[in-house]
PDB file of C-alpha atoms in Angstrom:
ATOM      1  CA  UNK A   1       0.000   0.000   0.000  1.00  0.00           C
ATOM      2  CA  UNK A   2       2.728   2.487   0.980  1.00  0.00           C
ATOM      3  CA  UNK A   3       4.827   1.478  -2.027  1.00  0.00           C
ATOM      4  CA  UNK A   4       1.804   2.058  -4.281  1.00  0.00           C
ATOM      5  CA  UNK A   5       1.269   5.524  -2.803  1.00  0.00           C
ATOM      6  CA  UNK A   6       4.967   6.362  -3.217  1.00  0.00           C
ATOM      7  CA  UNK A   7       4.955   5.209  -6.846  1.00  0.00           C
ATOM      8  CA  UNK A   8       1.792   7.223  -7.485  1.00  0.00           C
ATOM      9  CA  UNK A   9       3.372  10.332  -5.950  1.00  0.00           C
ATOM     10  CA  UNK A  10       6.607   9.845  -7.932  1.00  0.00           C
ATOM     11  CA  UNK A  11       4.608   9.466 -11.150  1.00  0.00           C
ATOM     12  CA  UNK A  12       2.592  12.596 -10.369  1.00  0.00           C
ATOM     13  CA  UNK A  13       5.751  14.647  -9.670  1.00  0.00           C
ATOM     14  CA  UNK A  14       7.349  13.390 -12.910  1.00  0.00           C
ATOM     15  CA  UNK A  15       4.227  14.340 -14.874  1.00  0.00           C
ATOM     16  CA  UNK A  16       3.896  17.811 -13.351  1.00  0.00           C
ATOM     17  CA  UNK A  17       7.611  18.572 -13.638  1.00  0.00           C
ATOM     18  CA  UNK A  18       7.610  17.272 -17.216  1.00  0.00           C
ATOM     19  CA  UNK A  19       4.685  19.512 -18.152  1.00  0.00           C
ATOM     20  CA  UNK A  20       6.429  22.546 -16.621  1.00  0.00           C
ATOM     21  CA  UNK A  21       9.617  21.754 -18.564  1.00  0.00           C
ATOM     22  CA  UNK A  22       7.662  21.161 -21.780  1.00  0.00           C
ATOM     23  CA  UNK A  23       5.873  24.512 -21.398  1.00  0.00           C
ATOM     24  CA  UNK A  24       9.209  26.214 -20.792  1.00  0.00           C
ATOM     25  CA  UNK A  25      10.729  24.517 -23.859  1.00  0.00           C
ATOM     26  CA  UNK A  26       7.737  25.424 -26.038  1.00  0.00           C
ATOM     27  CA  UNK A  27       7.785  29.095 -25.020  1.00  0.00           C
ATOM     28  CA  UNK A  28      11.595  29.215 -25.310  1.00  0.00           C
ATOM     29  CA  UNK A  29      11.476  27.806 -28.846  1.00  0.00           C
ATOM     30  CA  UNK A  30       8.591  30.119 -29.730  1.00  0.00           C
ATOM     31  CA  UNK A  31      10.750  33.031 -28.585  1.00  0.00           C
ATOM     32  CA  UNK A  32      13.639  31.800 -30.772  1.00  0.00           C
ATOM     33  CA  UNK A  33      11.297  31.472 -33.746  1.00  0.00           C
ATOM     34  CA  UNK A  34      10.754  35.231 -33.744  1.00  0.00           C
ATOM     35  CA  UNK A  35      14.425  35.621 -34.733  1.00  0.00           C
ATOM     36  CA  UNK A  36      13.299  34.503 -38.202  1.00  0.00           C
ATOM     37  CA  UNK A  37      11.386  37.806 -38.434  1.00  0.00           C
ATOM     38  CA  UNK A  38      14.212  39.878 -36.935  1.00  0.00           C
ATOM     39  CA  UNK A  39      16.552  40.051 -33.979  1.00  0.00           C
ATOM     40  CA  UNK A  40      14.582  43.042 -32.699  1.00  0.00           C
ATOM     41  CA  UNK A  41      11.325  41.044 -32.825  1.00  0.00           C
ATOM     42  CA  UNK A  42      12.932  38.181 -30.905  1.00  0.00           C
ATOM     43  CA  UNK A  43      14.191  40.623 -28.269  1.00  0.00           C
ATOM     44  CA  UNK A  44      10.714  42.154 -27.866  1.00  0.00           C
ATOM     45  CA  UNK A  45       9.139  38.717 -27.355  1.00  0.00           C
ATOM     46  CA  UNK A  46      12.066  37.831 -25.076  1.00  0.00           C
ATOM     47  CA  UNK A  47      10.972  40.541 -22.626  1.00  0.00           C
ATOM     48  CA  UNK A  48       7.602  38.811 -22.165  1.00  0.00           C
ATOM     49  CA  UNK A  49       9.264  35.407 -21.968  1.00  0.00           C
ATOM     50  CA  UNK A  50      11.608  36.643 -19.237  1.00  0.00           C
ATOM     51  CA  UNK A  51       8.779  38.404 -17.418  1.00  0.00           C
ATOM     52  CA  UNK A  52       7.235  34.983 -16.873  1.00  0.00           C
ATOM     53  CA  UNK A  53      10.203  32.624 -16.538  1.00  0.00           C
ATOM     54  CA  UNK A  54      12.622  34.871 -14.639  1.00  0.00           C
ATOM     55  CA  UNK A  55      10.029  35.781 -12.053  1.00  0.00           C
ATOM     56  CA  UNK A  56      11.446  34.481  -8.741  1.00  0.00           C
ATOM     57  CA  UNK A  57       8.527  32.106  -8.131  1.00  0.00           C
ATOM     58  CA  UNK A  58       8.649  30.734 -11.680  1.00  0.00           C
ATOM     59  CA  UNK A  59      12.433  30.290 -11.473  1.00  0.00           C
ATOM     60  CA  UNK A  60      11.994  28.196  -8.337  1.00  0.00           C
ATOM     61  CA  UNK A  61       9.265  26.140 -10.033  1.00  0.00           C
ATOM     62  CA  UNK A  62      11.378  25.739 -13.198  1.00  0.00           C
ATOM     63  CA  UNK A  63      14.595  24.677 -11.481  1.00  0.00           C
ATOM     64  CA  UNK A  64      12.752  22.452  -8.986  1.00  0.00           C
ATOM     65  CA  UNK A  65      10.986  20.817 -11.948  1.00  0.00           C
ATOM     66  CA  UNK A  66      14.285  20.340 -13.767  1.00  0.00           C
ATOM     67  CA  UNK A  67      16.025  18.851 -10.726  1.00  0.00           C
ATOM     68  CA  UNK A  68      13.046  16.694  -9.788  1.00  0.00           C
ATOM     69  CA  UNK A  69      12.509  15.425 -13.323  1.00  0.00           C
ATOM     70  CA  UNK A  70      16.182  14.513 -13.723  1.00  0.00           C
ATOM     71  CA  UNK A  71      16.437  12.804 -10.332  1.00  0.00           C
ATOM     72  CA  UNK A  72      13.204  10.870 -10.798  1.00  0.00           C
ATOM     73  CA  UNK A  73      14.258   9.895 -14.323  1.00  0.00           C
ATOM     74  CA  UNK A  74      17.536   8.500 -13.013  1.00  0.00           C
ATOM     75  CA  UNK A  75      15.610   6.771 -10.204  1.00  0.00           C
ATOM     76  CA  UNK A  76      13.259   5.210 -12.779  1.00  0.00           C
ATOM     77  CA  UNK A  77      16.208   3.859 -14.772  1.00  0.00           C
ATOM     78  CA  UNK A  78      18.016   2.525 -11.697  1.00  0.00           C
ATOM     79  CA  UNK A  79      14.941   0.775 -10.300  1.00  0.00           C
ATOM     80  CA  UNK A  80      13.942  -0.986 -13.522  1.00  0.00           C
ATOM     81  CA  UNK A  81      13.784  -4.740 -13.144  1.00  0.00           C
ATOM     82  CA  UNK A  82      14.704  -5.266 -16.773  1.00  0.00           C
ATOM     83  CA  UNK A  83      16.107  -3.178 -19.583  1.00  0.00           C
ATOM     84  CA  UNK A  84      13.920  -4.969 -22.087  1.00  0.00           C
ATOM     85  CA  UNK A  85      12.050  -1.962 -23.491  1.00  0.00           C
ATOM     86  CA  UNK A  86      10.193  -0.876 -26.582  1.00  0.00           C
ATOM     87  CA  UNK A  87      11.812   1.592 -28.983  1.00  0.00           C
ATOM     88  CA  UNK A  88       9.619   4.338 -27.545  1.00  0.00           C
ATOM     89  CA  UNK A  89      10.852   3.558 -24.019  1.00  0.00           C
ATOM     90  CA  UNK A  90      14.489   3.482 -25.165  1.00  0.00           C
ATOM     91  CA  UNK A  91      14.106   6.857 -26.851  1.00  0.00           C
ATOM     92  CA  UNK A  92      12.289   8.243 -23.810  1.00  0.00           C
ATOM     93  CA  UNK A  93      15.167   7.063 -21.603  1.00  0.00           C
ATOM     94  CA  UNK A  94      18.235   7.859 -23.714  1.00  0.00           C
ATOM     95  CA  UNK A  95      17.343  11.129 -25.453  1.00  0.00           C
ATOM     96  CA  UNK A  96      17.416  13.290 -22.314  1.00  0.00           C
ATOM     97  CA  UNK A  97      20.790  11.924 -21.197  1.00  0.00           C
ATOM     98  CA  UNK A  98      22.307  12.837 -24.559  1.00  0.00           C
ATOM     99  CA  UNK A  99      20.640  16.269 -24.540  1.00  0.00           C
ATOM    100  CA  UNK A 100      21.913  16.991 -21.012  1.00  0.00           C
ATOM    101  CA  UNK A 101      25.427  17.606 -22.347  1.00  0.00           C
ATOM    102  CA  UNK A 102      24.287  20.498 -24.527  1.00  0.00           C
ATOM    103  CA  UNK A 103      21.701  21.663 -22.027  1.00  0.00           C
ATOM    104  CA  UNK A 104      24.239  21.975 -19.202  1.00  0.00           C
ATOM    105  CA  UNK A 105      26.490  24.123 -21.396  1.00  0.00           C
ATOM    106  CA  UNK A 106      23.571  26.253 -22.567  1.00  0.00           C
ATOM    107  CA  UNK A 107      22.092  26.837 -19.100  1.00  0.00           C
ATOM    108  CA  UNK A 108      25.414  27.395 -17.337  1.00  0.00           C
ATOM    109  CA  UNK A 109      26.679  29.860 -19.956  1.00  0.00           C
ATOM    110  CA  UNK A 110      23.508  31.946 -19.732  1.00  0.00           C
ATOM    111  CA  UNK A 111      23.363  31.764 -15.933  1.00  0.00           C
ATOM    112  CA  UNK A 112      27.016  32.737 -15.507  1.00  0.00           C
ATOM    113  CA  UNK A 113      26.757  35.621 -17.980  1.00  0.00           C
ATOM    114  CA  UNK A 114      23.545  37.085 -16.587  1.00  0.00           C
ATOM    115  CA  UNK A 115      23.898  36.357 -12.865  1.00  0.00           C
ATOM    116  CA  UNK A 116      27.600  36.822 -12.157  1.00  0.00           C
ATOM    117  CA  UNK A 117      28.627  39.347 -14.800  1.00  0.00           C
ATOM    118  CA  UNK A 118      25.357  41.222 -15.217  1.00  0.00           C
ATOM    119  CA  UNK A 119      25.397  40.745 -18.992  1.00  0.00           C
ATOM    120  CA  UNK A 120      21.988  41.112 -20.603  1.00  0.00           C
ATOM    121  CA  UNK A 121      21.685  37.949 -22.677  1.00  0.00           C
ATOM    122  CA  UNK A 122      19.865  39.338 -25.698  1.00  0.00           C
ATOM    123  CA  UNK A 123      19.756  37.983 -29.239  1.00  0.00           C
ATOM    124  CA  UNK A 124      22.149  40.581 -30.635  1.00  0.00           C
ATOM    125  CA  UNK A 125      24.822  39.398 -28.190  1.00  0.00           C
ATOM    126  CA  UNK A 126      24.142  35.732 -28.958  1.00  0.00           C
ATOM    127  CA  UNK A 127      24.313  36.198 -32.736  1.00  0.00           C
ATOM    128  CA  UNK A 128      27.466  38.327 -32.409  1.00  0.00           C
ATOM    129  CA  UNK A 129      29.151  35.658 -30.285  1.00  0.00           C
ATOM    130  CA  UNK A 130      28.118  32.901 -32.679  1.00  0.00           C
ATOM    131  CA  UNK A 131      29.406  34.715 -35.773  1.00  0.00           C
ATOM    132  CA  UNK A 132      32.920  35.284 -34.366  1.00  0.00           C
ATOM    133  CA  UNK A 133      33.987  31.826 -35.540  1.00  0.00           C
ATOM    134  CA  UNK A 134      31.919  30.440 -38.463  1.00  0.00           C
ATOM    135  CA  UNK A 135      33.181  26.859 -37.963  1.00  0.00           C
ATOM    136  CA  UNK A 136      32.236  26.963 -34.301  1.00  0.00           C
ATOM    137  CA  UNK A 137      28.892  28.500 -35.286  1.00  0.00           C
ATOM    138  CA  UNK A 138      28.148  25.532 -37.549  1.00  0.00           C
ATOM    139  CA  UNK A 139      29.119  23.034 -34.857  1.00  0.00           C
ATOM    140  CA  UNK A 140      27.039  24.855 -32.219  1.00  0.00           C
ATOM    141  CA  UNK A 141      24.069  25.014 -34.578  1.00  0.00           C
ATOM    142  CA  UNK A 142      24.147  21.248 -35.101  1.00  0.00           C
ATOM    143  CA  UNK A 143      24.748  20.694 -31.365  1.00  0.00           C
ATOM    144  CA  UNK A 144      21.767  22.840 -30.316  1.00  0.00           C
ATOM    145  CA  UNK A 145      19.544  21.475 -33.076  1.00  0.00           C
ATOM    146  CA  UNK A 146      20.144  17.937 -31.813  1.00  0.00           C
ATOM    147  CA  UNK A 147      19.511  19.088 -28.238  1.00  0.00           C
ATOM    148  CA  UNK A 148      16.241  20.671 -29.323  1.00  0.00           C
ATOM    149  CA  UNK A 149      15.140  17.547 -31.215  1.00  0.00           C
ATOM    150  CA  UNK A 150      16.050  15.264 -28.300  1.00  0.00           C
ATOM    151  CA  UNK A 151      14.311  17.390 -25.662  1.00  0.00           C
ATOM    152  CA  UNK A 152      11.244  17.958 -27.828  1.00  0.00           C
ATOM    153  CA  UNK A 153      11.107  14.253 -28.712  1.00  0.00           C
ATOM    154  CA  UNK A 154      11.366  13.296 -25.036  1.00  0.00           C
ATOM    155  CA  UNK A 155       8.550  15.704 -24.159  1.00  0.00           C
ATOM    156  CA  UNK A 156       6.255  14.571 -26.958  1.00  0.00           C
ATOM    157  CA  UNK A 157       6.786  10.907 -26.076  1.00  0.00           C
ATOM    158  CA  UNK A 158       6.025  11.736 -22.429  1.00  0.00           C
ATOM    159  CA  UNK A 159       2.850  13.649 -23.256  1.00  0.00           C
ATOM    160  CA  UNK A 160       1.746  10.885 -25.627  1.00  0.00           C
ATOM    161  CA  UNK A 161       2.304   8.332 -22.863  1.00  0.00           C
ATOM    162  CA  UNK A 162       0.394  10.485 -20.384  1.00  0.00           C
ATOM    163  CA  UNK A 163      -2.567  10.893 -22.737  1.00  0.00           C
ATOM    164  CA  UNK A 164      -2.566   7.167 -23.559  1.00  0.00           C
ATOM    165  CA  UNK A 165      -2.437   6.317 -19.844  1.00  0.00           C
ATOM    166  CA  UNK A 166      -5.279   8.734 -19.060  1.00  0.00           C
ATOM    167  CA  UNK A 167      -7.382   7.434 -21.976  1.00  0.00           C
ATOM    168  CA  UNK A 168      -7.380   3.945 -20.452  1.00  0.00           C
ATOM    169  CA  UNK A 169      -9.446   5.228 -17.524  1.00  0.00           C
ATOM    170  CA  UNK A 170     -12.238   6.746 -19.646  1.00  0.00           C
TER     171      UNK A 170
END
């Protein structure tokens, strides 16, 4: 009984934290998409994005969701009785670990620049930094594109699993 309640609570925390992270990813990518229009447009949308996600309460929710989702994901892998999984389960398990490499660099660079050096991390600065070395720009583009695909794929698989699980009860 207690084990069932614990598993139910762990599942609920993973779902809620996953939804928070998916919403953050969706709004973050939406903000980036405005750079197709112009850097100025992306910076205008960025102000609204930051108004929400850099609010102290939302930052706590975001980072708690990130930490909780990672820890519970590792816990889920370590407590599996068997690694016999479907392709969907393998992708759901491996994609985030691969994406974490790029994500750690991305998050730490932005956090260090904005928090410790007071640099306003706007799109003009990002594009200027990227264009300093064209070869590095190409490598970073591929690196971040793969990170985006892996994180988005992980989120979509998770939401699909959640909706399939919920549909069984109706």
